[in-house]
Amino acid sequence: MGVTHRAYARCMPSSRGLVGAAGEYYVAAELSRRDWLATVTIKNSPGTDVLAQRLDRRRIVARQTKTASHGSHFRLNVKDEAPGALDNEWYVLVSLRGDEERPAFYVVPRHVMAAIVYLEHRDWLHHHDRLRARMRTNQQRKANPMRTIRGSWIEGYRENWALLDGSAWEAPFLADPVFLDLAAEVPLPDTHRGLNGTPAQ
């Protein structure tokens, strides 16, 4: 007798490593449905979890995946502040749902994701508090490697798979406009591209 998806999901361990692996395979499956030849990479591939090529052309894209378990925000770290060097680099953030629900996917250019991660942490570290309600305490906030990204901040990229057919650097900025304000205030390091794909000033 076959095992139902719900029963199978209950049997699966809930460790963070397996949650991440599930996200990678979900992304590969979604790409395959959209006429991409997708493969999950081995774990020592720097900055790339899924490689994919269009079946009708030679375009290849590299994707870093981040997966959040049901009801959680996305957890990234200081390494995700690196903007990448090529225009075919993307993030796909996977938000897992209930046992029988399809995950939500956010397709974000790598340089935009790097900027959002950088700005989110500086917003918190320097008490700008544009992204979250101001804390009652003014205690000093210490730098740490972890970063937290909410799906609501990148809603414009949700299910936006069509972006992958173009240059990541030319993709429109679809995240919360508060990040544009933060980029003008902080600002971004010279190594980052601007949020609209042009080099940061």
mmCIF file with all atom_site columns, C-alpha atoms in Angstrom:
data_model
loop_
_atom_site.group_PDB
_atom_site.id
_atom_site.type_symbol
_atom_site.label_atom_id
_atom_site.label_alt_id
_atom_site.label_comp_id
_atom_site.label_asym_id
_atom_site.label_entity_id
_atom_site.label_seq_id
_atom_site.pdbx_PDB_ins_code
_atom_site.Cartn_x
_atom_site.Cartn_y
_atom_site.Cartn_z
_atom_site.occupancy
_atom_site.B_iso_or_equiv
_atom_site.pdbx_formal_charge
_atom_site.auth_seq_id
_atom_site.auth_comp_id
_atom_site.auth_asym_id
_atom_site.auth_atom_id
_atom_site.pdbx_PDB_model_num
ATOM 1   C CA . MET A 1 1   ? 0.000  0.000  0.000   1.00 0.00 ? 1   MET A CA 1
ATOM 2   C CA . GLY A 1 2   ? 1.343  3.422  -0.943  1.00 0.00 ? 2   GLY A CA 1
ATOM 3   C CA . VAL A 1 3   ? 2.414  6.024  1.598   1.00 0.00 ? 3   VAL A CA 1
ATOM 4   C CA . THR A 1 4   ? 0.420  9.254  1.521   1.00 0.00 ? 4   THR A CA 1
ATOM 5   C CA . HIS A 1 5   ? 2.181  12.622 1.317   1.00 0.00 ? 5   HIS A CA 1
ATOM 6   C CA . ARG A 1 6   ? 0.836  13.516 4.774   1.00 0.00 ? 6   ARG A CA 1
ATOM 7   C CA . ALA A 1 7   ? 2.061  10.286 6.364   1.00 0.00 ? 7   ALA A CA 1
ATOM 8   C CA . TYR A 1 8   ? 5.431  10.631 4.645   1.00 0.00 ? 8   TYR A CA 1
ATOM 9   C CA . ALA A 1 9   ? 5.817  14.192 5.900   1.00 0.00 ? 9   ALA A CA 1
ATOM 10  C CA . ARG A 1 10  ? 5.086  13.100 9.467   1.00 0.00 ? 10  ARG A CA 1
ATOM 11  C CA . CYS A 1 11  ? 7.838  10.489 9.205   1.00 0.00 ? 11  CYS A CA 1
ATOM 12  C CA . MET A 1 12  ? 10.441 12.981 8.034   1.00 0.00 ? 12  MET A CA 1
ATOM 13  C CA . PRO A 1 13  ? 12.846 14.386 10.639  1.00 0.00 ? 13  PRO A CA 1
ATOM 14  C CA . SER A 1 14  ? 12.502 18.132 11.155  1.00 0.00 ? 14  SER A CA 1
ATOM 15  C CA . SER A 1 15  ? 16.210 19.000 11.328  1.00 0.00 ? 15  SER A CA 1
ATOM 16  C CA . ARG A 1 16  ? 17.286 22.239 9.671   1.00 0.00 ? 16  ARG A CA 1
ATOM 17  C CA . GLY A 1 17  ? 19.491 20.372 7.194   1.00 0.00 ? 17  GLY A CA 1
ATOM 18  C CA . LEU A 1 18  ? 16.571 18.339 5.896   1.00 0.00 ? 18  LEU A CA 1
ATOM 19  C CA . VAL A 1 19  ? 14.361 21.429 5.665   1.00 0.00 ? 19  VAL A CA 1
ATOM 20  C CA . GLY A 1 20  ? 17.013 23.024 3.472   1.00 0.00 ? 20  GLY A CA 1
ATOM 21  C CA . ALA A 1 21  ? 17.325 19.911 1.318   1.00 0.00 ? 21  ALA A CA 1
ATOM 22  C CA . ALA A 1 22  ? 13.548 19.823 0.862   1.00 0.00 ? 22  ALA A CA 1
ATOM 23  C CA . GLY A 1 23  ? 13.642 23.417 -0.396  1.00 0.00 ? 23  GLY A CA 1
ATOM 24  C CA . GLU A 1 24  ? 16.321 22.614 -2.960  1.00 0.00 ? 24  GLU A CA 1
ATOM 25  C CA . TYR A 1 25  ? 14.320 19.732 -4.411  1.00 0.00 ? 25  TYR A CA 1
ATOM 26  C CA . TYR A 1 26  ? 11.125 21.766 -4.433  1.00 0.00 ? 26  TYR A CA 1
ATOM 27  C CA . VAL A 1 27  ? 12.933 24.446 -6.461  1.00 0.00 ? 27  VAL A CA 1
ATOM 28  C CA . ALA A 1 28  ? 14.350 21.877 -8.890  1.00 0.00 ? 28  ALA A CA 1
ATOM 29  C CA . ALA A 1 29  ? 10.863 20.422 -9.357  1.00 0.00 ? 29  ALA A CA 1
ATOM 30  C CA . GLU A 1 30  ? 9.278  23.813 -10.031 1.00 0.00 ? 30  GLU A CA 1
ATOM 31  C CA . LEU A 1 31  ? 11.970 24.646 -12.572 1.00 0.00 ? 31  LEU A CA 1
ATOM 32  C CA . SER A 1 32  ? 11.484 21.304 -14.313 1.00 0.00 ? 32  SER A CA 1
ATOM 33  C CA . ARG A 1 33  ? 7.772  22.078 -14.647 1.00 0.00 ? 33  ARG A CA 1
ATOM 34  C CA . ARG A 1 34  ? 8.764  25.322 -16.398 1.00 0.00 ? 34  ARG A CA 1
ATOM 35  C CA . ASP A 1 35  ? 11.011 23.719 -19.051 1.00 0.00 ? 35  ASP A CA 1
ATOM 36  C CA . TRP A 1 36  ? 14.305 24.119 -17.220 1.00 0.00 ? 36  TRP A CA 1
ATOM 37  C CA . LEU A 1 37  ? 16.758 21.243 -16.953 1.00 0.00 ? 37  LEU A CA 1
ATOM 38  C CA . ALA A 1 38  ? 17.482 21.535 -13.217 1.00 0.00 ? 38  ALA A CA 1
ATOM 39  C CA . THR A 1 39  ? 19.889 19.704 -10.956 1.00 0.00 ? 39  THR A CA 1
ATOM 40  C CA . VAL A 1 40  ? 20.671 19.989 -7.253  1.00 0.00 ? 40  VAL A CA 1
ATOM 41  C CA . THR A 1 41  ? 24.411 20.533 -6.819  1.00 0.00 ? 41  THR A CA 1
ATOM 42  C CA . ILE A 1 42  ? 26.776 18.788 -4.458  1.00 0.00 ? 42  ILE A CA 1
ATOM 43  C CA . LYS A 1 43  ? 27.249 20.552 -1.148  1.00 0.00 ? 43  LYS A CA 1
ATOM 44  C CA . ASN A 1 44  ? 30.701 22.001 -1.840  1.00 0.00 ? 44  ASN A CA 1
ATOM 45  C CA . SER A 1 45  ? 29.437 24.124 -4.756  1.00 0.00 ? 45  SER A CA 1
ATOM 46  C CA . PRO A 1 46  ? 30.003 27.674 -3.489  1.00 0.00 ? 46  PRO A CA 1
ATOM 47  C CA . GLY A 1 47  ? 26.907 29.881 -3.582  1.00 0.00 ? 47  GLY A CA 1
ATOM 48  C CA . THR A 1 48  ? 24.869 27.530 -5.774  1.00 0.00 ? 48  THR A CA 1
ATOM 49  C CA . ASP A 1 49  ? 22.321 24.944 -4.662  1.00 0.00 ? 49  ASP A CA 1
ATOM 50  C CA . VAL A 1 50  ? 20.482 24.435 -7.962  1.00 0.00 ? 50  VAL A CA 1
ATOM 51  C CA . LEU A 1 51  ? 21.820 24.832 -11.503 1.00 0.00 ? 51  LEU A CA 1
ATOM 52  C CA . ALA A 1 52  ? 19.382 25.027 -14.394 1.00 0.00 ? 52  ALA A CA 1
ATOM 53  C CA . GLN A 1 53  ? 19.446 25.442 -18.169 1.00 0.00 ? 53  GLN A CA 1
ATOM 54  C CA . ARG A 1 54  ? 16.580 26.307 -20.486 1.00 0.00 ? 54  ARG A CA 1
ATOM 55  C CA . LEU A 1 55  ? 15.799 23.356 -22.744 1.00 0.00 ? 55  LEU A CA 1
ATOM 56  C CA . ASP A 1 56  ? 15.306 25.620 -25.774 1.00 0.00 ? 56  ASP A CA 1
ATOM 57  C CA . ARG A 1 57  ? 18.444 27.743 -25.350 1.00 0.00 ? 57  ARG A CA 1
ATOM 58  C CA . ARG A 1 58  ? 21.852 27.790 -23.722 1.00 0.00 ? 58  ARG A CA 1
ATOM 59  C CA . ARG A 1 59  ? 20.980 30.135 -20.871 1.00 0.00 ? 59  ARG A CA 1
ATOM 60  C CA . ILE A 1 60  ? 22.173 28.730 -17.535 1.00 0.00 ? 60  ILE A CA 1
ATOM 61  C CA . VAL A 1 61  ? 21.229 30.188 -14.171 1.00 0.00 ? 61  VAL A CA 1
ATOM 62  C CA . ALA A 1 62  ? 22.606 29.523 -10.705 1.00 0.00 ? 62  ALA A CA 1
ATOM 63  C CA . ARG A 1 63  ? 20.330 29.618 -7.679  1.00 0.00 ? 63  ARG A CA 1
ATOM 64  C CA . GLN A 1 64  ? 21.002 29.766 -3.993  1.00 0.00 ? 64  GLN A CA 1
ATOM 65  C CA . THR A 1 65  ? 18.030 28.467 -2.006  1.00 0.00 ? 65  THR A CA 1
ATOM 66  C CA . LYS A 1 66  ? 16.877 29.329 1.504   1.00 0.00 ? 66  LYS A CA 1
ATOM 67  C CA . THR A 1 67  ? 13.990 27.482 3.108   1.00 0.00 ? 67  THR A CA 1
ATOM 68  C CA . ALA A 1 68  ? 11.753 28.458 5.999   1.00 0.00 ? 68  ALA A CA 1
ATOM 69  C CA . SER A 1 69  ? 9.683  25.870 7.815   1.00 0.00 ? 69  SER A CA 1
ATOM 70  C CA . HIS A 1 70  ? 5.963  26.441 8.244   1.00 0.00 ? 70  HIS A CA 1
ATOM 71  C CA . GLY A 1 71  ? 5.275  29.716 10.058  1.00 0.00 ? 71  GLY A CA 1
ATOM 72  C CA . SER A 1 72  ? 8.920  30.807 10.190  1.00 0.00 ? 72  SER A CA 1
ATOM 73  C CA . HIS A 1 73  ? 10.924 33.648 8.659   1.00 0.00 ? 73  HIS A CA 1
ATOM 74  C CA . PHE A 1 74  ? 13.935 33.066 6.415   1.00 0.00 ? 74  PHE A CA 1
ATOM 75  C CA . ARG A 1 75  ? 17.259 32.704 8.200   1.00 0.00 ? 75  ARG A CA 1
ATOM 76  C CA . LEU A 1 76  ? 20.344 33.923 6.350   1.00 0.00 ? 76  LEU A CA 1
ATOM 77  C CA . ASN A 1 77  ? 23.822 34.917 7.476   1.00 0.00 ? 77  ASN A CA 1
ATOM 78  C CA . VAL A 1 78  ? 26.612 37.361 6.792   1.00 0.00 ? 78  VAL A CA 1
ATOM 79  C CA . LYS A 1 79  ? 27.813 35.324 3.786   1.00 0.00 ? 79  LYS A CA 1
ATOM 80  C CA . ASP A 1 80  ? 24.547 36.166 2.030   1.00 0.00 ? 80  ASP A CA 1
ATOM 81  C CA . GLU A 1 81  ? 25.584 39.830 1.893   1.00 0.00 ? 81  GLU A CA 1
ATOM 82  C CA . ALA A 1 82  ? 27.927 38.999 -1.018  1.00 0.00 ? 82  ALA A CA 1
ATOM 83  C CA . PRO A 1 83  ? 26.249 40.340 -4.193  1.00 0.00 ? 83  PRO A CA 1
ATOM 84  C CA . GLY A 1 84  ? 27.792 37.928 -6.710  1.00 0.00 ? 84  GLY A CA 1
ATOM 85  C CA . ALA A 1 85  ? 29.691 38.770 -9.879  1.00 0.00 ? 85  ALA A CA 1
ATOM 86  C CA . LEU A 1 86  ? 27.430 37.527 -12.704 1.00 0.00 ? 86  LEU A CA 1
ATOM 87  C CA . ASP A 1 87  ? 23.977 38.450 -14.003 1.00 0.00 ? 87  ASP A CA 1
ATOM 88  C CA . ASN A 1 88  ? 22.671 34.870 -13.881 1.00 0.00 ? 88  ASN A CA 1
ATOM 89  C CA . GLU A 1 89  ? 22.785 34.513 -10.094 1.00 0.00 ? 89  GLU A CA 1
ATOM 90  C CA . TRP A 1 90  ? 19.532 34.303 -8.133  1.00 0.00 ? 90  TRP A CA 1
ATOM 91  C CA . TYR A 1 91  ? 18.039 33.384 -4.797  1.00 0.00 ? 91  TYR A CA 1
ATOM 92  C CA . VAL A 1 92  ? 14.883 31.324 -4.513  1.00 0.00 ? 92  VAL A CA 1
ATOM 93  C CA . LEU A 1 93  ? 13.404 31.466 -1.026  1.00 0.00 ? 93  LEU A CA 1
ATOM 94  C CA . VAL A 1 94  ? 11.039 28.622 -0.212  1.00 0.00 ? 94  VAL A CA 1
ATOM 95  C CA . SER A 1 95  ? 8.333  28.997 2.432   1.00 0.00 ? 95  SER A CA 1
ATOM 96  C CA . LEU A 1 96  ? 7.045  25.576 3.438   1.00 0.00 ? 96  LEU A CA 1
ATOM 97  C CA . ARG A 1 97  ? 3.358  25.210 4.275   1.00 0.00 ? 97  ARG A CA 1
ATOM 98  C CA . GLY A 1 98  ? 1.174  22.434 5.647   1.00 0.00 ? 98  GLY A CA 1
ATOM 99  C CA . ASP A 1 99  ? 1.660  18.796 4.737   1.00 0.00 ? 99  ASP A CA 1
ATOM 100 C CA . GLU A 1 100 ? -0.616 18.956 1.692   1.00 0.00 ? 100 GLU A CA 1
ATOM 101 C CA . GLU A 1 101 ? 0.033  22.548 0.616   1.00 0.00 ? 101 GLU A CA 1
ATOM 102 C CA . ARG A 1 102 ? 2.390  23.760 -2.078  1.00 0.00 ? 102 ARG A CA 1
ATOM 103 C CA . PRO A 1 103 ? 5.221  25.971 -0.750  1.00 0.00 ? 103 PRO A CA 1
ATOM 104 C CA . ALA A 1 104 ? 5.483  29.649 -1.669  1.00 0.00 ? 104 ALA A CA 1
ATOM 105 C CA . PHE A 1 105 ? 8.510  30.658 -3.750  1.00 0.00 ? 105 PHE A CA 1
ATOM 106 C CA . TYR A 1 106 ? 10.258 34.046 -3.942  1.00 0.00 ? 106 TYR A CA 1
ATOM 107 C CA . VAL A 1 107 ? 12.564 34.504 -6.956  1.00 0.00 ? 107 VAL A CA 1
ATOM 108 C CA . VAL A 1 108 ? 15.000 37.317 -6.146  1.00 0.00 ? 108 VAL A CA 1
ATOM 109 C CA . PRO A 1 109 ? 18.114 38.564 -8.001  1.00 0.00 ? 109 PRO A CA 1
ATOM 110 C CA . ARG A 1 110 ? 21.210 37.769 -5.965  1.00 0.00 ? 110 ARG A CA 1
ATOM 111 C CA . HIS A 1 111 ? 22.418 41.364 -5.804  1.00 0.00 ? 111 HIS A CA 1
ATOM 112 C CA . VAL A 1 112 ? 19.012 42.482 -4.505  1.00 0.00 ? 112 VAL A CA 1
ATOM 113 C CA . MET A 1 113 ? 18.939 39.725 -1.880  1.00 0.00 ? 113 MET A CA 1
ATOM 114 C CA . ALA A 1 114 ? 22.467 40.640 -0.787  1.00 0.00 ? 114 ALA A CA 1
ATOM 115 C CA . ALA A 1 115 ? 21.475 44.291 -0.402  1.00 0.00 ? 115 ALA A CA 1
ATOM 116 C CA . ILE A 1 116 ? 18.324 43.430 1.546   1.00 0.00 ? 116 ILE A CA 1
ATOM 117 C CA . VAL A 1 117 ? 20.288 41.192 3.905   1.00 0.00 ? 117 VAL A CA 1
ATOM 118 C CA . TYR A 1 118 ? 22.918 43.908 4.411   1.00 0.00 ? 118 TYR A CA 1
ATOM 119 C CA . LEU A 1 119 ? 20.360 46.661 4.979   1.00 0.00 ? 119 LEU A CA 1
ATOM 120 C CA . GLU A 1 120 ? 18.173 44.581 7.287   1.00 0.00 ? 120 GLU A CA 1
ATOM 121 C CA . HIS A 1 121 ? 21.061 43.980 9.666   1.00 0.00 ? 121 HIS A CA 1
ATOM 122 C CA . ARG A 1 122 ? 22.223 47.615 9.663   1.00 0.00 ? 122 ARG A CA 1
ATOM 123 C CA . ASP A 1 123 ? 18.661 48.753 10.249  1.00 0.00 ? 123 ASP A CA 1
ATOM 124 C CA . TRP A 1 124 ? 18.575 46.629 13.386  1.00 0.00 ? 124 TRP A CA 1
ATOM 125 C CA . LEU A 1 125 ? 22.171 47.235 14.465  1.00 0.00 ? 125 LEU A CA 1
ATOM 126 C CA . HIS A 1 126 ? 22.003 51.036 14.284  1.00 0.00 ? 126 HIS A CA 1
ATOM 127 C CA . HIS A 1 127 ? 18.479 51.451 15.701  1.00 0.00 ? 127 HIS A CA 1
ATOM 128 C CA . HIS A 1 128 ? 16.925 52.782 12.481  1.00 0.00 ? 128 HIS A CA 1
ATOM 129 C CA . ASP A 1 129 ? 13.991 50.434 13.170  1.00 0.00 ? 129 ASP A CA 1
ATOM 130 C CA . ARG A 1 130 ? 12.401 50.978 9.763   1.00 0.00 ? 130 ARG A CA 1
ATOM 131 C CA . LEU A 1 131 ? 11.593 47.279 9.370   1.00 0.00 ? 131 LEU A CA 1
ATOM 132 C CA . ARG A 1 132 ? 10.380 46.384 12.848  1.00 0.00 ? 132 ARG A CA 1
ATOM 133 C CA . ALA A 1 133 ? 8.663  48.129 15.719  1.00 0.00 ? 133 ALA A CA 1
ATOM 134 C CA . ARG A 1 134 ? 11.119 50.090 17.824  1.00 0.00 ? 134 ARG A CA 1
ATOM 135 C CA . MET A 1 135 ? 12.266 48.202 20.897  1.00 0.00 ? 135 MET A CA 1
ATOM 136 C CA . ARG A 1 136 ? 11.548 49.778 24.243  1.00 0.00 ? 136 ARG A CA 1
ATOM 137 C CA . THR A 1 137 ? 15.154 49.380 25.337  1.00 0.00 ? 137 THR A CA 1
ATOM 138 C CA . ASN A 1 138 ? 18.042 51.299 23.813  1.00 0.00 ? 138 ASN A CA 1
ATOM 139 C CA . GLN A 1 139 ? 20.628 48.732 24.834  1.00 0.00 ? 139 GLN A CA 1
ATOM 140 C CA . GLN A 1 140 ? 23.573 48.339 22.494  1.00 0.00 ? 140 GLN A CA 1
ATOM 141 C CA . ARG A 1 141 ? 22.984 45.799 19.745  1.00 0.00 ? 141 ARG A CA 1
ATOM 142 C CA . LYS A 1 142 ? 25.950 43.635 18.886  1.00 0.00 ? 142 LYS A CA 1
ATOM 143 C CA . ALA A 1 143 ? 26.827 42.411 15.416  1.00 0.00 ? 143 ALA A CA 1
ATOM 144 C CA . ASN A 1 144 ? 26.079 38.736 14.808  1.00 0.00 ? 144 ASN A CA 1
ATOM 145 C CA . PRO A 1 145 ? 26.276 36.477 11.748  1.00 0.00 ? 145 PRO A CA 1
ATOM 146 C CA . MET A 1 146 ? 22.558 35.705 11.532  1.00 0.00 ? 146 MET A CA 1
ATOM 147 C CA . ARG A 1 147 ? 20.051 37.678 9.462   1.00 0.00 ? 147 ARG A CA 1
ATOM 148 C CA . THR A 1 148 ? 16.249 37.393 9.358   1.00 0.00 ? 148 THR A CA 1
ATOM 149 C CA . ILE A 1 149 ? 14.190 38.127 6.236   1.00 0.00 ? 149 ILE A CA 1
ATOM 150 C CA . ARG A 1 150 ? 10.404 38.198 6.161   1.00 0.00 ? 150 ARG A CA 1
ATOM 151 C CA . GLY A 1 151 ? 8.397  37.092 3.146   1.00 0.00 ? 151 GLY A CA 1
ATOM 152 C CA . SER A 1 152 ? 6.270  40.253 3.344   1.00 0.00 ? 152 SER A CA 1
ATOM 153 C CA . TRP A 1 153 ? 9.349  42.341 2.534   1.00 0.00 ? 153 TRP A CA 1
ATOM 154 C CA . ILE A 1 154 ? 9.860  40.560 -0.806  1.00 0.00 ? 154 ILE A CA 1
ATOM 155 C CA . GLU A 1 155 ? 6.239  39.874 -1.757  1.00 0.00 ? 155 GLU A CA 1
ATOM 156 C CA . GLY A 1 156 ? 6.722  41.360 -5.239  1.00 0.00 ? 156 GLY A CA 1
ATOM 157 C CA . TYR A 1 157 ? 9.080  38.491 -6.097  1.00 0.00 ? 157 TYR A CA 1
ATOM 158 C CA . ARG A 1 158 ? 6.631  35.778 -5.068  1.00 0.00 ? 158 ARG A CA 1
ATOM 159 C CA . GLU A 1 159 ? 6.175  33.210 -7.863  1.00 0.00 ? 159 GLU A CA 1
ATOM 160 C CA . ASN A 1 160 ? 7.966  35.547 -10.274 1.00 0.00 ? 160 ASN A CA 1
ATOM 161 C CA . TRP A 1 161 ? 9.683  32.751 -12.194 1.00 0.00 ? 161 TRP A CA 1
ATOM 162 C CA . ALA A 1 162 ? 9.564  34.695 -15.487 1.00 0.00 ? 162 ALA A CA 1
ATOM 163 C CA . LEU A 1 163 ? 12.376 36.914 -14.207 1.00 0.00 ? 163 LEU A CA 1
ATOM 164 C CA . LEU A 1 164 ? 14.808 34.041 -14.705 1.00 0.00 ? 164 LEU A CA 1
ATOM 165 C CA . ASP A 1 165 ? 14.626 34.445 -18.482 1.00 0.00 ? 165 ASP A CA 1
ATOM 166 C CA . GLY A 1 166 ? 16.354 37.827 -18.272 1.00 0.00 ? 166 GLY A CA 1
ATOM 167 C CA . SER A 1 167 ? 19.408 39.356 -16.666 1.00 0.00 ? 167 SER A CA 1
ATOM 168 C CA . ALA A 1 168 ? 19.300 39.496 -12.875 1.00 0.00 ? 168 ALA A CA 1
ATOM 169 C CA . TRP A 1 169 ? 20.917 42.928 -13.080 1.00 0.00 ? 169 TRP A CA 1
ATOM 170 C CA . GLU A 1 170 ? 18.082 44.265 -15.249 1.00 0.00 ? 170 GLU A CA 1
ATOM 171 C CA . ALA A 1 171 ? 15.230 42.810 -13.199 1.00 0.00 ? 171 ALA A CA 1
ATOM 172 C CA . PRO A 1 172 ? 12.897 45.396 -11.643 1.00 0.00 ? 172 PRO A CA 1
ATOM 173 C CA . PHE A 1 173 ? 13.114 46.118 -7.937  1.00 0.00 ? 173 PHE A CA 1
ATOM 174 C CA . LEU A 1 174 ? 10.011 44.506 -6.404  1.00 0.00 ? 174 LEU A CA 1
ATOM 175 C CA . ALA A 1 175 ? 10.776 44.451 -2.676  1.00 0.00 ? 175 ALA A CA 1
ATOM 176 C CA . ASP A 1 176 ? 9.381  46.783 -0.016  1.00 0.00 ? 176 ASP A CA 1
ATOM 177 C CA . PRO A 1 177 ? 10.282 50.406 -0.934  1.00 0.00 ? 177 PRO A CA 1
ATOM 178 C CA . VAL A 1 178 ? 11.621 50.903 2.600   1.00 0.00 ? 178 VAL A CA 1
ATOM 179 C CA . PHE A 1 179 ? 14.820 49.249 1.398   1.00 0.00 ? 179 PHE A CA 1
ATOM 180 C CA . LEU A 1 180 ? 15.317 52.037 -1.141  1.00 0.00 ? 180 LEU A CA 1
ATOM 181 C CA . ASP A 1 181 ? 15.103 54.537 1.725   1.00 0.00 ? 181 ASP A CA 1
ATOM 182 C CA . LEU A 1 182 ? 17.538 52.516 3.795   1.00 0.00 ? 182 LEU A CA 1
ATOM 183 C CA . ALA A 1 183 ? 19.975 52.257 0.871   1.00 0.00 ? 183 ALA A CA 1
ATOM 184 C CA . ALA A 1 184 ? 19.988 56.060 0.658   1.00 0.00 ? 184 ALA A CA 1
ATOM 185 C CA . GLU A 1 185 ? 20.628 56.392 4.384   1.00 0.00 ? 185 GLU A CA 1
ATOM 186 C CA . VAL A 1 186 ? 23.082 53.616 5.204   1.00 0.00 ? 186 VAL A CA 1
ATOM 187 C CA . PRO A 1 187 ? 24.319 53.351 2.260   1.00 0.00 ? 187 PRO A CA 1
ATOM 188 C CA . LEU A 1 188 ? 25.346 50.139 0.458   1.00 0.00 ? 188 LEU A CA 1
ATOM 189 C CA . PRO A 1 189 ? 29.071 49.281 0.173   1.00 0.00 ? 189 PRO A CA 1
ATOM 190 C CA . ASP A 1 190 ? 30.823 50.104 -3.100  1.00 0.00 ? 190 ASP A CA 1
ATOM 191 C CA . THR A 1 191 ? 31.040 46.384 -3.906  1.00 0.00 ? 191 THR A CA 1
ATOM 192 C CA . HIS A 1 192 ? 27.243 46.162 -4.197  1.00 0.00 ? 192 HIS A CA 1
ATOM 193 C CA . ARG A 1 193 ? 25.146 46.955 -7.188  1.00 0.00 ? 193 ARG A CA 1
ATOM 194 C CA . GLY A 1 194 ? 22.290 49.394 -6.704  1.00 0.00 ? 194 GLY A CA 1
ATOM 195 C CA . LEU A 1 195 ? 18.894 47.951 -5.991  1.00 0.00 ? 195 LEU A CA 1
ATOM 196 C CA . ASN A 1 196 ? 17.749 48.816 -9.525  1.00 0.00 ? 196 ASN A CA 1
ATOM 197 C CA . GLY A 1 197 ? 20.700 46.926 -10.995 1.00 0.00 ? 197 GLY A CA 1
ATOM 198 C CA . THR A 1 198 ? 23.094 49.857 -11.421 1.00 0.00 ? 198 THR A CA 1
ATOM 199 C CA . PRO A 1 199 ? 26.284 50.183 -9.397  1.00 0.00 ? 199 PRO A CA 1
ATOM 200 C CA . ALA A 1 200 ? 25.773 51.739 -5.966  1.00 0.00 ? 200 ALA A CA 1
ATOM 201 C CA . GLN A 1 201 ? 26.945 55.338 -5.721  1.00 0.00 ? 201 GLN A CA 1
#
